[in-house]
Structures are given as C-alpha cells and as structure tokens.
C-alpha cells in the first residue's frame, strides 16, 4: 500500500474561473494524515470533502458541494494531486470555482514540484479492480478491467475536421502525466459560446485559457499535441476518478465519455463487486462519509 502524502509548504495562487469569470484566490495547505482532500470556502466558512458523494453537478465541469455551497471545476487540480500521490490537503478558496489557469494542469504541477511533497507515516489502501465492470449510458461506454498499474484508454469523436476520431491509451504515472497529459488544455467550440454564456458557463473563457475552435481549426493559437483533445479528456478522467478517495489499480476504457459519464460510472462501480480494498470495504466508507 502507498504512503499518505501532503505538500511540504503552503502554496498560494489566484486566477479566473472559466465559468464564473470571477477572480479567485486559493491556498493549498499541508494537512495531517487521514485528513483527505478538503476544500474550505473561506467566504462561507464551510468545508467540502473531495469525495464522490459530494458531487452535485457535472455540467461542463465537475462540481462538489454541500448545503448549497459549491466548488466548481475541481478536476484539473484533483488530477494533479492524485498523480503526485497527495492524499491530505486543505484547499482554501474564496469563491465558487477553482481558477482555470491556462486551461491545463501545468501551473498546478509546477507549483507542487516547487514546494515538494512530504511522505507521511501511514499507508492508504489501493482500490483494485478485480473483474470487469461495464457501464453504458446514451453514447458513452466505460469499462474497468483488472490491471497491475493504472491505465486509461480514451476514445472520442467530434464532427470537426481537427478532431474527428481520437484515441490514446496511456499508463498513468507521474512521468507520463507531466509530459503527456498535464499540458493538454480544455477546449470548446465557437458556435456554442452564445448558449454557454446564456446558461451561466464560460464567462471567464478566453483564448488565454482554452482551445477555441471555429469551423476550420483553432482560433488564434496552436495545439500542444496533435491529439490534445483526447489528452485533455484523460486529464479530466483522472480528476474524476480521484473522487473515489483511494489510489486506483485498473485499466479504464472510456468511449465518448465526459464528466457525467465518469461520475455515473463511479457510482455504479462502488455499488458493484468488481473491486477490493486491502482495508475497510469501500462501500461502507462511501455511505458513512461526512463533512468535517
């Protein structure tokens, strides 16, 4: 079993929320073992655990919340924490959304690498997929299979000449994440902007923090990878899978997924007999989680 970890010193950063358009300040604060990942809304005086039962919305981002208080767009930061093995952290935030930074996880990676990671003297169980678990909804299909490591195979299709069908299968570890996944940016389509704005989304979106596509290609920028779109989907999936609350061992095959499909799959998984833990059963833990 891996050891629990936190960061060596505090990290402060600020930026714009891609959906709210508001300037937000956050602080990442080292936490004692067995704390977990906690978001603390300093403007509301309320804590929210980064756990599956606290997911309240999956529209264009993953949102966690309780008692009417929420934190949106948690997936990029959570993916970074997961890959570094950080299990205990207090995230103070003075607004309702994690800053989007440049649309990828690169800034979070750089800050955590700069401050360093502290191993704590207690282990954490690994959630191991023991037999295939299949989930299907609408056009999405997700399968988890036993695997000695943590691998994601992602397949997407968009009717756009720059995307069409893209797929990538990659072992998720620190080296691969830093090089192949963390730099991949969120993306959207110019034709959808009006709808998004009218419905309270993308108010902070710009060419500085997202890949925007018109009918032919990227508006005002260049791709970091030819298949940057599917790589970003993998980034999102890592962040969503981290909401299980444990390191994961398995191969996840995702076809035409998204935040809603990811979260619905996880709910299906924890109610199945397709996994095991080395300590207490996850299902009991899932039912008993509470806000600190």
C-alpha positions as a Python dict, from the first residue, in 0.01 Angstrom:
ca = {
    (1, 'X'): (0, 0, 0),
    (2, 'X'): (130, 353, -79),
    (3, 'X'): (204, 602, 195),
    (4, 'X'): (-16, 903, 256),
    (5, 'X'): (137, 1233, 145),
    (6, 'X'): (92, 1607, 174),
    (7, 'X'): (288, 1908, 47),
    (8, 'X'): (591, 2046, 230),
    (9, 'X'): (475, 2408, 249),
    (10, 'X'): (181, 2630, 161),
    (11, 'X'): (106, 2734, -196),
    (12, 'X'): (-89, 3048, -286),
    (13, 'X'): (-225, 3124, -632),
    (14, 'X'): (-502, 3316, -799),
    (15, 'X'): (-676, 3324, -1132),
    (16, 'X'): (-1006, 3347, -1315),
    (17, 'X'): (-1280, 3085, -1300),
    (18, 'X'): (-1358, 2971, -1654),
    (19, 'X'): (-1732, 2956, -1587),
    (20, 'X'): (-1789, 3228, -1326),
    (21, 'X'): (-1544, 3474, -1479),
    (22, 'X'): (-1453, 3588, -1126),
    (23, 'X'): (-1105, 3635, -980),
    (24, 'X'): (-1041, 3367, -720),
    (25, 'X'): (-766, 3316, -464),
    (26, 'X'): (-672, 2977, -327),
    (27, 'X'): (-420, 2840, -77),
    (28, 'X'): (-301, 2481, -62),
    (29, 'X'): (-216, 2399, 300),
    (30, 'X'): (-37, 2087, 427),
    (31, 'X'): (-264, 1861, 631),
    (32, 'X'): (-216, 1581, 882),
    (33, 'X'): (-254, 1218, 783),
    (34, 'X'): (-608, 1084, 743),
    (35, 'X'): (-739, 1435, 663),
    (36, 'X'): (-814, 1367, 299),
    (37, 'X'): (-856, 1639, 38),
    (38, 'X'): (-1072, 1916, 183),
    (39, 'X'): (-1199, 2231, 9),
    (40, 'X'): (-1266, 2513, 254),
    (41, 'X'): (-1481, 2803, 130),
    (42, 'X'): (-1335, 3088, 336),
    (43, 'X'): (-1620, 3319, 229),
    (44, 'X'): (-1881, 3072, 355),
    (45, 'X'): (-1699, 2904, 645),
    (46, 'X'): (-1779, 2558, 513),
    (47, 'X'): (-1568, 2254, 429),
    (48, 'X'): (-1639, 2006, 149),
    (49, 'X'): (-1462, 1676, 102),
    (50, 'X'): (-1334, 1584, -242),
    (51, 'X'): (-1536, 1263, -239),
    (52, 'X'): (-1781, 1108, -480),
    (53, 'X'): (-2090, 1157, -256),
    (54, 'X'): (-2035, 1534, -266),
    (55, 'X'): (-2053, 1568, -645),
    (56, 'X'): (-2358, 1782, -715),
    (57, 'X'): (-2319, 1880, -1081),
    (58, 'X'): (-2131, 1762, -1391),
    (59, 'X'): (-2233, 2025, -1646),
    (60, 'X'): (-1917, 2125, -1838),
    (61, 'X'): (-1706, 2059, -1523),
    (62, 'X'): (-1716, 1860, -1201),
    (63, 'X'): (-1873, 2045, -909),
    (64, 'X'): (-1874, 1935, -545),
    (65, 'X'): (-2087, 2089, -275),
    (66, 'X'): (-2300, 2063, 37),
    (67, 'X'): (-2576, 2273, 194),
    (68, 'X'): (-2598, 2499, -110),
    (69, 'X'): (-2225, 2579, -110),
    (70, 'X'): (-2018, 2451, -401),
    (71, 'X'): (-1678, 2446, -567),
    (72, 'X'): (-1674, 2412, -945),
    (73, 'X'): (-1415, 2286, -1190),
    (74, 'X'): (-1215, 2078, -942),
    (75, 'X'): (-1095, 1815, -1189),
    (76, 'X'): (-760, 1959, -1308),
    (77, 'X'): (-633, 2029, -958),
    (78, 'X'): (-757, 1694, -828),
    (79, 'X'): (-589, 1510, -1117),
    (80, 'X'): (-258, 1673, -1027),
    (81, 'X'): (-290, 1587, -658),
    (82, 'X'): (-380, 1229, -745),
    (83, 'X'): (-80, 1171, -971),
    (84, 'X'): (159, 1314, -711),
    (85, 'X'): (1, 1085, -452),
    (86, 'X'): (-112, 1374, -232),
    (87, 'X'): (-384, 1239, -4),
    (88, 'X'): (-405, 1505, 268),
    (89, 'X'): (-454, 1873, 187),
    (90, 'X'): (-665, 2173, 284),
    (91, 'X'): (-760, 2387, -16),
    (92, 'X'): (-878, 2730, 98),
    (93, 'X'): (-1078, 2913, -167),
    (94, 'X'): (-1259, 3246, -151),
    (95, 'X'): (-1504, 3177, -432),
    (96, 'X'): (-1704, 2904, -601),
    (97, 'X'): (-1460, 2786, -868),
    (98, 'X'): (-1101, 2667, -897),
    (99, 'X'): (-903, 2903, -1124),
    (100, 'X'): (-866, 2762, -1475),
    (101, 'X'): (-510, 2893, -1515),
    (102, 'X'): (-412, 2820, -1880),
    (103, 'X'): (-680, 2552, -1922),
    (104, 'X'): (-444, 2267, -1835),
    (105, 'X'): (-282, 2128, -1519),
    (106, 'X'): (65, 2267, -1590),
    (107, 'X'): (56, 2551, -1339),
    (108, 'X'): (-58, 2322, -1058),
    (109, 'X'): (220, 2077, -1145),
    (110, 'X'): (489, 2347, -1136),
    (111, 'X'): (377, 2485, -800),
    (112, 'X'): (364, 2144, -633),
    (113, 'X'): (701, 2043, -772),
    (114, 'X'): (847, 2369, -641),
    (115, 'X'): (720, 2324, -285),
    (116, 'X'): (783, 1949, -270),
    (117, 'X'): (592, 1652, -131),
    (118, 'X'): (612, 1509, 222),
    (119, 'X'): (554, 1138, 285),
    (120, 'X'): (353, 1068, 598),
    (121, 'X'): (395, 769, 827),
    (122, 'X'): (76, 587, 739),
    (123, 'X'): (-38, 391, 435),
    (124, 'X'): (-358, 421, 235),
    (125, 'X'): (-540, 127, 77),
    (126, 'X'): (-545, 77, -300),
    (127, 'X'): (-876, 23, -476),
    (128, 'X'): (-811, -270, -711),
    (129, 'X'): (-1038, -369, -997),
    (130, 'X'): (-1080, -747, -962),
    (131, 'X'): (-1315, -822, -1251),
    (132, 'X'): (-1464, -630, -1545),
    (133, 'X'): (-1714, -357, -1461),
    (134, 'X'): (-1918, -221, -1752),
    (135, 'X'): (-2128, 94, -1759),
    (136, 'X'): (-2321, 234, -2056),
    (137, 'X'): (-2537, 543, -2098),
    (138, 'X'): (-2656, 721, -2407),
    (139, 'X'): (-2349, 724, -2637),
    (140, 'X'): (-2093, 665, -2360),
    (141, 'X'): (-1938, 335, -2257),
    (142, 'X'): (-1689, 280, -1973),
    (143, 'X'): (-1524, -47, -1883),
    (144, 'X'): (-1288, -110, -1591),
    (145, 'X'): (-1067, -418, -1610),
    (146, 'X'): (-805, -568, -1375),
    (147, 'X'): (-458, -429, -1439),
    (148, 'X'): (-138, -421, -1233),
    (149, 'X'): (-100, -45, -1277),
    (150, 'X'): (-334, 244, -1359),
    (151, 'X'): (-410, 279, -1729),
    (152, 'X'): (-667, 487, -1916),
    (153, 'X'): (-769, 423, -2274),
    (154, 'X'): (-988, 706, -2402),
    (155, 'X'): (-1172, 733, -2733),
    (156, 'X'): (-1356, 1042, -2854),
    (157, 'X'): (-1535, 1152, -3170),
    (158, 'X'): (-1636, 1504, -3269),
    (159, 'X'): (-1768, 1612, -3607),
    (160, 'X'): (-1491, 1865, -3651),
    (161, 'X'): (-1210, 1832, -3908),
    (162, 'X'): (-939, 1891, -3647),
    (163, 'X'): (-1067, 1623, -3409),
    (164, 'X'): (-1288, 1352, -3565),
    (165, 'X'): (-1185, 1020, -3402),
    (166, 'X'): (-900, 1035, -3149),
    (167, 'X'): (-786, 768, -2908),
    (168, 'X'): (-499, 726, -2665),
    (169, 'X'): (-401, 452, -2421),
    (170, 'X'): (-153, 553, -2152),
    (171, 'X'): (-22, 426, -1821),
    (172, 'X'): (-94, 692, -1560),
    (173, 'X'): (217, 768, -1359),
    (174, 'X'): (398, 1084, -1261),
    (175, 'X'): (635, 1090, -1558),
    (176, 'X'): (368, 1028, -1821),
    (177, 'X'): (130, 1274, -1660),
    (178, 'X'): (382, 1558, -1651),
    (179, 'X'): (491, 1507, -2011),
    (180, 'X'): (186, 1375, -2192),
    (181, 'X'): (-131, 1478, -2007),
    (182, 'X'): (-85, 1782, -1780),
    (183, 'X'): (-17, 2030, -2068),
    (184, 'X'): (-341, 1940, -2252),
    (185, 'X'): (-591, 2227, -2240),
    (186, 'X'): (-967, 2240, -2214),
    (187, 'X'): (-1146, 2308, -2539),
    (188, 'X'): (-1474, 2440, -2674),
    (189, 'X'): (-1646, 2543, -2993),
    (190, 'X'): (-1710, 2898, -3108),
    (191, 'X'): (-2061, 2802, -3223),
    (192, 'X'): (-2153, 2707, -2865),
    (193, 'X'): (-2032, 3025, -2692),
    (194, 'X'): (-2366, 3208, -2700),
    (195, 'X'): (-2551, 2912, -2548),
    (196, 'X'): (-2288, 2869, -2277),
    (197, 'X'): (-2292, 3236, -2179),
    (198, 'X'): (-2673, 3244, -2164),
    (199, 'X'): (-2669, 2945, -1930),
    (200, 'X'): (-2402, 3072, -1691),
    (201, 'X'): (-2099, 2895, -1836),
    (202, 'X'): (-1769, 3008, -1995),
    (203, 'X'): (-1794, 3366, -1861),
    (204, 'X'): (-1421, 3359, -1790),
    (205, 'X'): (-1322, 3166, -2100),
    (206, 'X'): (-1075, 3321, -2342),
    (207, 'X'): (-804, 3230, -2589),
    (208, 'X'): (-565, 3253, -2294),
    (209, 'X'): (-721, 2963, -2104),
    (210, 'X'): (-891, 2738, -2360),
    (211, 'X'): (-864, 2598, -2708),
    (212, 'X'): (-1144, 2759, -2905),
    (213, 'X'): (-1238, 2601, -3238),
    (214, 'X'): (-1424, 2758, -3526),
    (215, 'X'): (-1544, 2554, -3824),
    (216, 'X'): (-1192, 2501, -3959),
    (217, 'X'): (-948, 2492, -3670),
    (218, 'X'): (-810, 2656, -3357),
    (219, 'X'): (-878, 3028, -3322),
    (220, 'X'): (-564, 3231, -3251),
    (221, 'X'): (-334, 2959, -3126),
    (222, 'X'): (-154, 2631, -3180),
    (223, 'X'): (-203, 2281, -3048),
    (224, 'X'): (48, 2146, -2797),
    (225, 'X'): (-25, 1794, -2926),
    (226, 'X'): (-193, 1680, -3245),
    (227, 'X'): (-435, 1485, -3024),
    (228, 'X'): (-455, 1741, -2743),
    (229, 'X'): (-831, 1696, -2722),
    (230, 'X'): (-828, 1331, -2615),
    (231, 'X'): (-535, 1401, -2381),
    (232, 'X'): (-743, 1664, -2203),
    (233, 'X'): (-1026, 1415, -2169),
    (234, 'X'): (-782, 1184, -1992),
    (235, 'X'): (-683, 1470, -1760),
    (236, 'X'): (-1049, 1520, -1671),
    (237, 'X'): (-1098, 1147, -1617),
    (238, 'X'): (-806, 1127, -1372),
    (239, 'X'): (-952, 1412, -1170),
    (240, 'X'): (-1294, 1249, -1161),
    (241, 'X'): (-1155, 905, -1072),
    (242, 'X'): (-965, 1063, -783),
    (243, 'X'): (-1301, 1124, -616),
    (244, 'X'): (-1301, 756, -518),
    (245, 'X'): (-1061, 868, -246),
    (246, 'X'): (-802, 595, -299),
    (247, 'X'): (-516, 514, -534),
    (248, 'X'): (-664, 304, -813),
    (249, 'X'): (-533, -9, -980),
    (250, 'X'): (-707, -100, -1303),
    (251, 'X'): (-748, -29, -1673),
    (252, 'X'): (-1031, 213, -1758),
    (253, 'X'): (-1155, 213, -2117),
    (254, 'X'): (-1372, 516, -2186),
    (255, 'X'): (-1559, 574, -2511),
    (256, 'X'): (-1720, 914, -2576),
    (257, 'X'): (-1712, 999, -2208),
    (258, 'X'): (-1745, 1320, -2015),
    (259, 'X'): (-1789, 1432, -1654),
    (260, 'X'): (-2144, 1300, -1627),
    (261, 'X'): (-2050, 957, -1762),
    (262, 'X'): (-1738, 943, -1542),
    (263, 'X'): (-1931, 1016, -1223),
    (264, 'X'): (-2221, 785, -1307),
    (265, 'X'): (-1971, 509, -1378),
    (266, 'X'): (-1802, 562, -1040),
    (267, 'X'): (-2137, 538, -862),
    (268, 'X'): (-2202, 215, -1050),
    (269, 'X'): (-1857, 83, -961),
    (270, 'X'): (-1879, 142, -585),
    (271, 'X'): (-2211, -43, -574),
    (272, 'X'): (-2063, -343, -759),
    (273, 'X'): (-1846, -636, -654),
    (274, 'X'): (-1580, -557, -915),
    (275, 'X'): (-1316, -420, -677),
    (276, 'X'): (-1148, -485, -346),
    (277, 'X'): (-967, -284, -81),
    (278, 'X'): (-691, -406, 145),
    (279, 'X'): (-866, -250, 446),
    (280, 'X'): (-1225, -148, 523),
    (281, 'X'): (-1482, -209, 244),
    (282, 'X'): (-1517, 97, 28),
    (283, 'X'): (-1894, 70, 14),
    (284, 'X'): (-1925, 117, 391),
    (285, 'X'): (-1685, 410, 372),
    (286, 'X'): (-1886, 557, 83),
    (287, 'X'): (-2206, 553, 287),
    (288, 'X'): (-2052, 691, 603),
    (289, 'X'): (-1852, 990, 474),
    (290, 'X'): (-1937, 1317, 641),
    (291, 'X'): (-1828, 1675, 614),
    (292, 'X'): (-1564, 1760, 873),
}
